[in-house]
Amino acid sequence: MSAAPDDPVYRNPVLDADWSDPDVIRVGDDFYLTASSFGRVPGLPLLHSRDLVNWTLVGHALHRLEPESEFAVPRHDCGVWAPSLRHHDGRFWIFWGDPDQGIFQVNAPEIRGPWTRPHLVKAGKGLIDPCPLWDDETGEAYLVHAWAKSRSGVKNRLTGHRMHPHGTELLDEGKVIVDGDRIPGWFTLEGPKLHRHDGWFWILAPAGGVETGWQGAFRSRAFFGPYEEKVVLEQKDTDVNGPHQGAWVRTPSGEDWFLHFQQRGAYGRVVHLQPMRWNGEGGWPVIGDDGAPVAGHRRPDLPPQRPAAPATDDDFPGGRPGRQWQWTANPRDGWATHHSADGLRLTCVRTPDAHDLRALPNVLTQRLPGTPCTVEVDLRLDDGEPGARAGLAVLGDAYSWIGLERGTDGVVRLVHRFAETAAEEERDAAPPRPAPGGRARLRVDIGAGARCRFSYDTGDTEDTGEDTGESTGDGAGEGGFRPSGQVFAATPWRWVGALLGLAALAPTGQGHAGTATFTQFRIRIQEKRADR
């Protein structure tokens, strides 16, 4: 979704998908954003904007997760947590916490790279949400981070360090500079962003949990404290739950803005843009409408831009997926074949986990749109062994997929399967049915509440379309599509929103199991908002 250049008002969210834990900076006339990518590869997405409303995905800063052996299999809620993006000494810097390993850093001369390999700045369990600061007034450098109780037994506190100015090591053991347990009513303090403003050290940090929390501001004349605190953004009487964890950014004309996330279940953490000013009582920042999130507002005082949003559609030119796609683990050679035509040609990878898409590293994913939409893709299952299958999935802690499978009799059939949250194996969501020519166009209509209605078109006019689904009634639907199975409610993982996925796989065995070709991947928004 994007805003028309002649519209003086924008509507939230400005990024209506799971761009979790956003951080934003300005360099010249350009704004850049990064977000958590957890266990998906490539990681650390890089988005660009010139008006803070329209954003495009321009690349990734992390091409493989390290150590590589740890991320050879999916670790959906692990990996890259809450990165901080900064620009210092002519370079871009990103720091993030891996809760199982410690604090990492990469840097590059340009936003599109080349980015350095990950460097471990501080090893340890439960070290998360780091943010550096280079103090131009003193030449000193600092770093603050939070704690994950699941790994360290500690949470609700922020630890500060002096950091070497080259950003590769910390110079002390660290000191707790904000203890949330000492602040009445505060809990789950995390996600700090460190700034210098008006002679103060400022830490903008959320508390209260992702679904119900608030945005706090802390200030001190000295980095190591003591700090005083104030709540500067909370839900109040709006429908924006848990508005917090984001980035303060200033435009060239001196306007201040704050970007933060809102947790929306299966849609993940969508991104809102709030006006901000520093002339509140006592010099504290005021975010949104006197501390409440706004649904829309006058656009930032920036040159108008053409409507833009991160790409979703893909023709896979040369067999290469676009920037919007990420694997569920570090990719291996041979999963996708490059060629001269359009279309994504995936190898049906043999695996003992063919019964559970959640366990597969070779699933190609992109974010689930936060607006009702229709997703379609053409699939051809090429010559392969019995059991080879491929399809389109809505993937989360529970999942459902529709696609093609070659039977032991050599016949390719349309199949639709699902797995519940606690289930270790998938089940049929609808009876298999013939797929002449080993081809089908697959569709999922995603409505309010991320409720998914699957359908298909195999071009077989003899197919009666008999089914038990509630989705579209009897017989063929729009454009020859026929409903399949019950409505499926998409679910997130613990920290990651639901994903759209393309997969090709086969049971264990000997030899090449064949390939599957996906073409014309399209996402059509069902309800466009003219006031965006």
Coordinates of N, CA, C and O in Angstrom, one line a residue, residues 10-24 33-35 52 55 191 193 204-207 209-216 232-236 238-249 256-264 268-276 286-289 291-297 532:
Y10 N -1.6 11.1 4.9 CA -1.3 9.7 4.8 C -2.1 8.9 5.8 O -2.6 9.5 6.8
R11 N -2.3 7.7 5.6 CA -3.0 6.8 6.6 C -2.1 5.7 7.1 O -1.2 5.2 6.3
N12 N -2.2 5.3 8.3 CA -1.5 4.2 8.9 C -2.2 2.9 8.8 O -3.4 2.9 8.7
P13 N -1.4 1.8 8.7 CA 0.0 1.7 8.7 C 0.7 2.1 7.4 O 0.1 1.8 6.3
V14 N 1.8 2.7 7.4 CA 2.5 3.0 6.2 C 3.2 1.8 5.6 O 3.5 1.7 4.4
L15 N 3.5 0.8 6.4 CA 4.0 -0.5 5.9 C 3.1 -1.6 6.5 O 3.2 -1.9 7.7
D16 N 2.2 -2.1 5.6 CA 1.1 -3.0 6.1 C 1.5 -4.4 5.9 O 0.8 -5.2 5.2
A17 N 2.5 -4.8 6.6 CA 3.0 -6.2 6.6 C 4.0 -6.3 7.8 O 4.2 -5.3 8.5
D18 N 4.6 -7.5 7.9 CA 5.4 -7.8 9.1 C 6.8 -7.3 8.9 O 7.8 -8.0 8.7
W19 N 7.0 -5.9 9.1 CA 8.3 -5.3 9.2 C 8.6 -5.1 10.6 O 8.6 -3.9 11.1
S20 N 9.0 -6.1 11.3 CA 9.1 -6.1 12.8 C 10.2 -5.3 13.3 O 11.3 -5.3 12.7
D21 N 10.0 -4.6 14.4 CA 11.0 -3.9 15.2 C 11.8 -2.9 14.3 O 13.0 -2.9 14.2
P22 N 11.1 -2.0 13.6 CA 11.8 -1.1 12.6 C 12.7 -0.1 13.3 O 12.5 0.4 14.3
D23 N 13.8 0.1 12.6 CA 14.7 1.3 12.9 C 14.9 2.1 11.6 O 15.1 1.5 10.5
V24 N 15.0 3.4 11.8 CA 15.0 4.3 10.6 C 16.1 5.4 10.8 O 16.2 5.9 12.0
L33 N 15.4 2.1 6.3 CA 14.8 1.3 7.4 C 15.3 -0.1 7.3 O 15.5 -0.7 6.2
T34 N 15.5 -0.7 8.5 CA 15.8 -2.1 8.6 C 14.8 -2.7 9.7 O 14.2 -1.9 10.4
A35 N 14.7 -4.0 9.7 CA 13.8 -4.7 10.6 C 14.3 -6.0 10.9 O 15.2 -6.6 10.3
L52 N 9.0 9.1 3.9 CA 8.6 8.4 5.1 C 7.3 7.7 5.0 O 6.8 7.0 6.0
W55 N 7.7 3.3 0.6 CA 8.9 2.6 0.9 C 9.1 1.6 -0.2 O 8.1 0.9 -0.6
G191 N 14.2 -3.2 23.6 CA 14.2 -2.5 22.4 C 14.7 -1.1 22.5 O 14.2 -0.2 21.8
K193 N 16.6 2.5 21.9 CA 17.3 3.3 20.9 C 17.9 4.5 21.5 O 17.3 5.2 22.2
L204 N 15.0 5.8 23.9 CA 13.6 5.6 23.6 C 13.4 4.1 23.6 O 14.0 3.4 22.8
A205 N 12.6 3.6 24.5 CA 12.4 2.1 24.7 C 11.0 1.7 25.0 O 10.3 2.4 25.8
P206 N 10.5 0.6 24.5 CA 9.2 0.1 24.8 C 9.2 -0.7 26.0 O 10.2 -1.3 26.5
A207 N 8.0 -0.9 26.6 CA 7.8 -1.8 27.7 C 6.3 -2.3 27.7 O 5.5 -1.8 26.9
G209 N 5.2 -5.4 26.8 CA 4.9 -6.5 25.9 C 4.4 -6.0 24.5 O 3.9 -4.9 24.4
V210 N 4.6 -6.9 23.5 CA 4.4 -6.4 22.1 C 2.9 -6.2 21.8 O 2.6 -5.3 21.0
E211 N 2.0 -6.8 22.5 CA 0.6 -6.6 22.2 C -0.1 -5.6 23.0 O -1.1 -5.0 22.6
T212 N 0.4 -5.3 24.2 CA -0.3 -4.4 25.1 C 0.6 -3.3 25.7 O 0.1 -2.5 26.5
G213 N 1.8 -3.1 25.2 CA 2.7 -2.2 25.8 C 2.6 -0.8 25.4 O 1.7 -0.3 24.7
W214 N 3.7 0.0 25.8 CA 3.7 1.4 25.5 C 5.1 1.8 25.2 O 6.1 1.1 25.4
Q215 N 5.3 3.1 24.7 CA 6.6 3.6 24.4 C 7.1 4.5 25.5 O 6.4 5.5 25.9
G216 N 8.3 4.2 26.0 CA 8.9 5.1 27.1 C 10.0 5.9 26.6 O 10.6 5.6 25.5
V232 N 5.5 8.1 26.6 CA 5.3 9.1 25.6 C 4.4 8.7 24.4 O 4.0 9.5 23.6
L233 N 4.0 7.4 24.5 CA 3.0 6.9 23.5 C 2.3 5.6 24.0 O 3.0 4.7 24.5
E234 N 1.0 5.6 24.0 CA 0.3 4.5 24.4 C -1.1 4.4 23.7 O -1.5 5.4 23.1
Q235 N -1.8 3.3 23.8 CA -3.0 3.0 23.0 C -4.1 4.0 23.3 O -4.8 4.5 22.4
K236 N -4.3 4.4 24.6 CA -5.4 5.2 25.0 C -6.7 4.7 24.5 O -7.0 3.5 24.6
T238 N -7.6 4.5 21.3 CA -7.5 4.1 19.9 C -7.6 2.6 19.7 O -7.7 1.9 20.7
D239 N -7.6 2.2 18.5 CA -7.6 0.7 18.2 C -6.2 0.2 17.9 O -6.0 -0.9 17.4
V240 N -5.2 1.0 18.1 CA -3.8 0.6 17.9 C -3.2 0.1 19.1 O -2.8 0.8 20.0
N241 N -3.2 -1.3 19.3 CA -2.7 -1.9 20.5 C -1.2 -1.9 20.5 O -0.5 -2.0 19.5
G242 N -0.6 -1.8 21.7 CA 0.8 -1.9 21.9 C 1.7 -1.0 21.0 O 2.7 -1.5 20.5
P243 N 1.4 0.3 20.9 CA 2.2 1.1 19.9 C 3.5 1.4 20.5 O 3.7 2.2 21.4
H244 N 4.6 0.8 20.0 CA 5.9 1.0 20.5 C 7.0 0.4 19.7 O 6.7 -0.3 18.7
Q245 N 8.2 0.6 20.1 CA 9.5 0.1 19.6 C 9.7 0.5 18.1 O 9.1 -0.1 17.2
G246 N 10.4 1.6 18.0 CA 10.6 2.1 16.7 C 11.8 3.1 16.7 O 12.7 3.0 17.4
A247 N 11.6 4.2 15.9 CA 12.7 5.1 15.5 C 12.3 6.5 15.5 O 11.2 6.8 14.9
W248 N 13.1 7.4 16.1 CA 12.9 8.8 15.9 C 13.8 9.3 14.7 O 15.0 8.9 14.7
V249 N 13.2 10.1 13.8 CA 14.0 10.6 12.7 C 13.6 12.0 12.5 O 12.4 12.4 12.7
D256 N 10.1 16.4 13.2 CA 10.4 15.1 13.9 C 9.3 14.1 13.7 O 8.1 14.5 13.8
W257 N 9.7 12.9 13.5 CA 8.7 11.8 13.2 C 9.2 10.5 14.0 O 10.4 10.4 14.2
F258 N 8.2 9.7 14.3 CA 8.5 8.4 15.0 C 7.8 7.3 14.3 O 6.6 7.4 14.0
L259 N 8.5 6.3 13.9 CA 8.0 5.1 13.3 C 8.0 3.9 14.3 O 9.0 3.7 15.0
H260 N 6.9 3.2 14.4 CA 6.8 2.1 15.4 C 6.0 1.0 14.9 O 5.3 1.1 13.8
F261 N 5.9 -0.1 15.6 CA 5.1 -1.2 15.1 C 3.8 -1.4 15.9 O 3.7 -0.9 17.1
Q262 N 2.9 -2.1 15.4 CA 1.7 -2.6 16.0 C 1.6 -4.1 15.8 O 1.6 -4.5 14.6
Q263 N 1.4 -4.9 16.8 CA 1.3 -6.3 16.7 C -0.1 -6.7 16.2 O -1.1 -6.3 16.9
R264 N -0.2 -7.4 15.1 CA -1.6 -7.7 14.5 C -1.7 -9.2 14.2 O -2.1 -9.6 13.1
G268 N 1.6 -10.1 11.8 CA 2.9 -9.7 12.3 C 2.8 -8.3 12.8 O 1.8 -7.8 13.2
R269 N 3.9 -7.6 12.7 CA 4.1 -6.2 13.2 C 4.1 -5.2 12.1 O 5.2 -5.1 11.4
V270 N 3.0 -4.5 11.9 CA 2.9 -3.5 10.9 C 3.5 -2.2 11.4 O 3.6 -2.0 12.6
V271 N 3.8 -1.3 10.5 CA 4.6 -0.1 10.8 C 3.7 1.2 10.7 O 3.1 1.4 9.6
H272 N 3.7 2.0 11.7 CA 2.9 3.2 11.8 C 3.9 4.4 11.8 O 5.0 4.3 12.3
L273 N 3.5 5.5 11.3 CA 4.2 6.8 11.3 C 3.5 7.8 12.2 O 2.3 8.1 11.9
Q274 N 4.2 8.4 13.2 CA 3.6 9.3 14.1 C 4.3 10.7 14.0 O 5.5 10.7 14.0
P275 N 3.5 11.8 14.1 CA 4.2 13.0 14.3 C 4.8 13.1 15.6 O 4.4 12.4 16.6
M276 N 5.9 13.9 15.8 CA 6.6 14.0 17.0 C 7.1 15.4 17.2 O 7.5 16.1 16.2
V286 N 6.8 14.6 22.6 CA 5.4 14.3 22.5 C 5.1 13.6 21.1 O 5.5 14.1 20.1
I287 N 4.6 12.3 21.2 CA 4.4 11.5 20.0 C 2.9 11.3 19.7 O 2.1 11.1 20.6
G288 N 2.6 11.4 18.4 CA 1.2 11.2 18.0 C 0.3 12.4 18.4 O 0.8 13.5 18.5
D289 N -0.9 12.1 18.8 CA -1.9 13.1 19.2 C -1.8 13.2 20.8 O -2.6 12.4 21.4
G291 N 0.3 11.9 22.7 CA 0.7 10.6 23.3 C -0.2 9.4 22.9 O 0.0 8.3 23.3
A292 N -1.1 9.7 22.0 CA -2.0 8.6 21.4 C -1.7 8.4 19.9 O -1.5 9.5 19.2
P293 N -1.6 7.2 19.4 CA -1.3 7.1 18.0 C -2.4 7.6 17.1 O -3.6 7.6 17.4
V294 N -2.0 8.2 16.0 CA -2.9 8.8 15.0 C -3.2 7.8 13.9 O -2.3 7.0 13.5
A295 N -4.4 7.8 13.4 CA -4.7 6.9 12.2 C -4.3 7.5 10.9 O -4.0 6.8 10.0
G296 N -4.2 8.8 10.9 CA -3.7 9.5 9.7 C -3.3 10.9 10.1 O -3.6 11.4 11.2
H297 N -2.5 11.6 9.2 CA -2.0 12.9 9.6 C -1.5 13.6 8.3 O -1.3 13.0 7.3
R532 N -5.4 6.4 1.7 CA -4.0 6.0 2.1 C -3.0 7.1 1.8 O -2.8 7.5 0.7

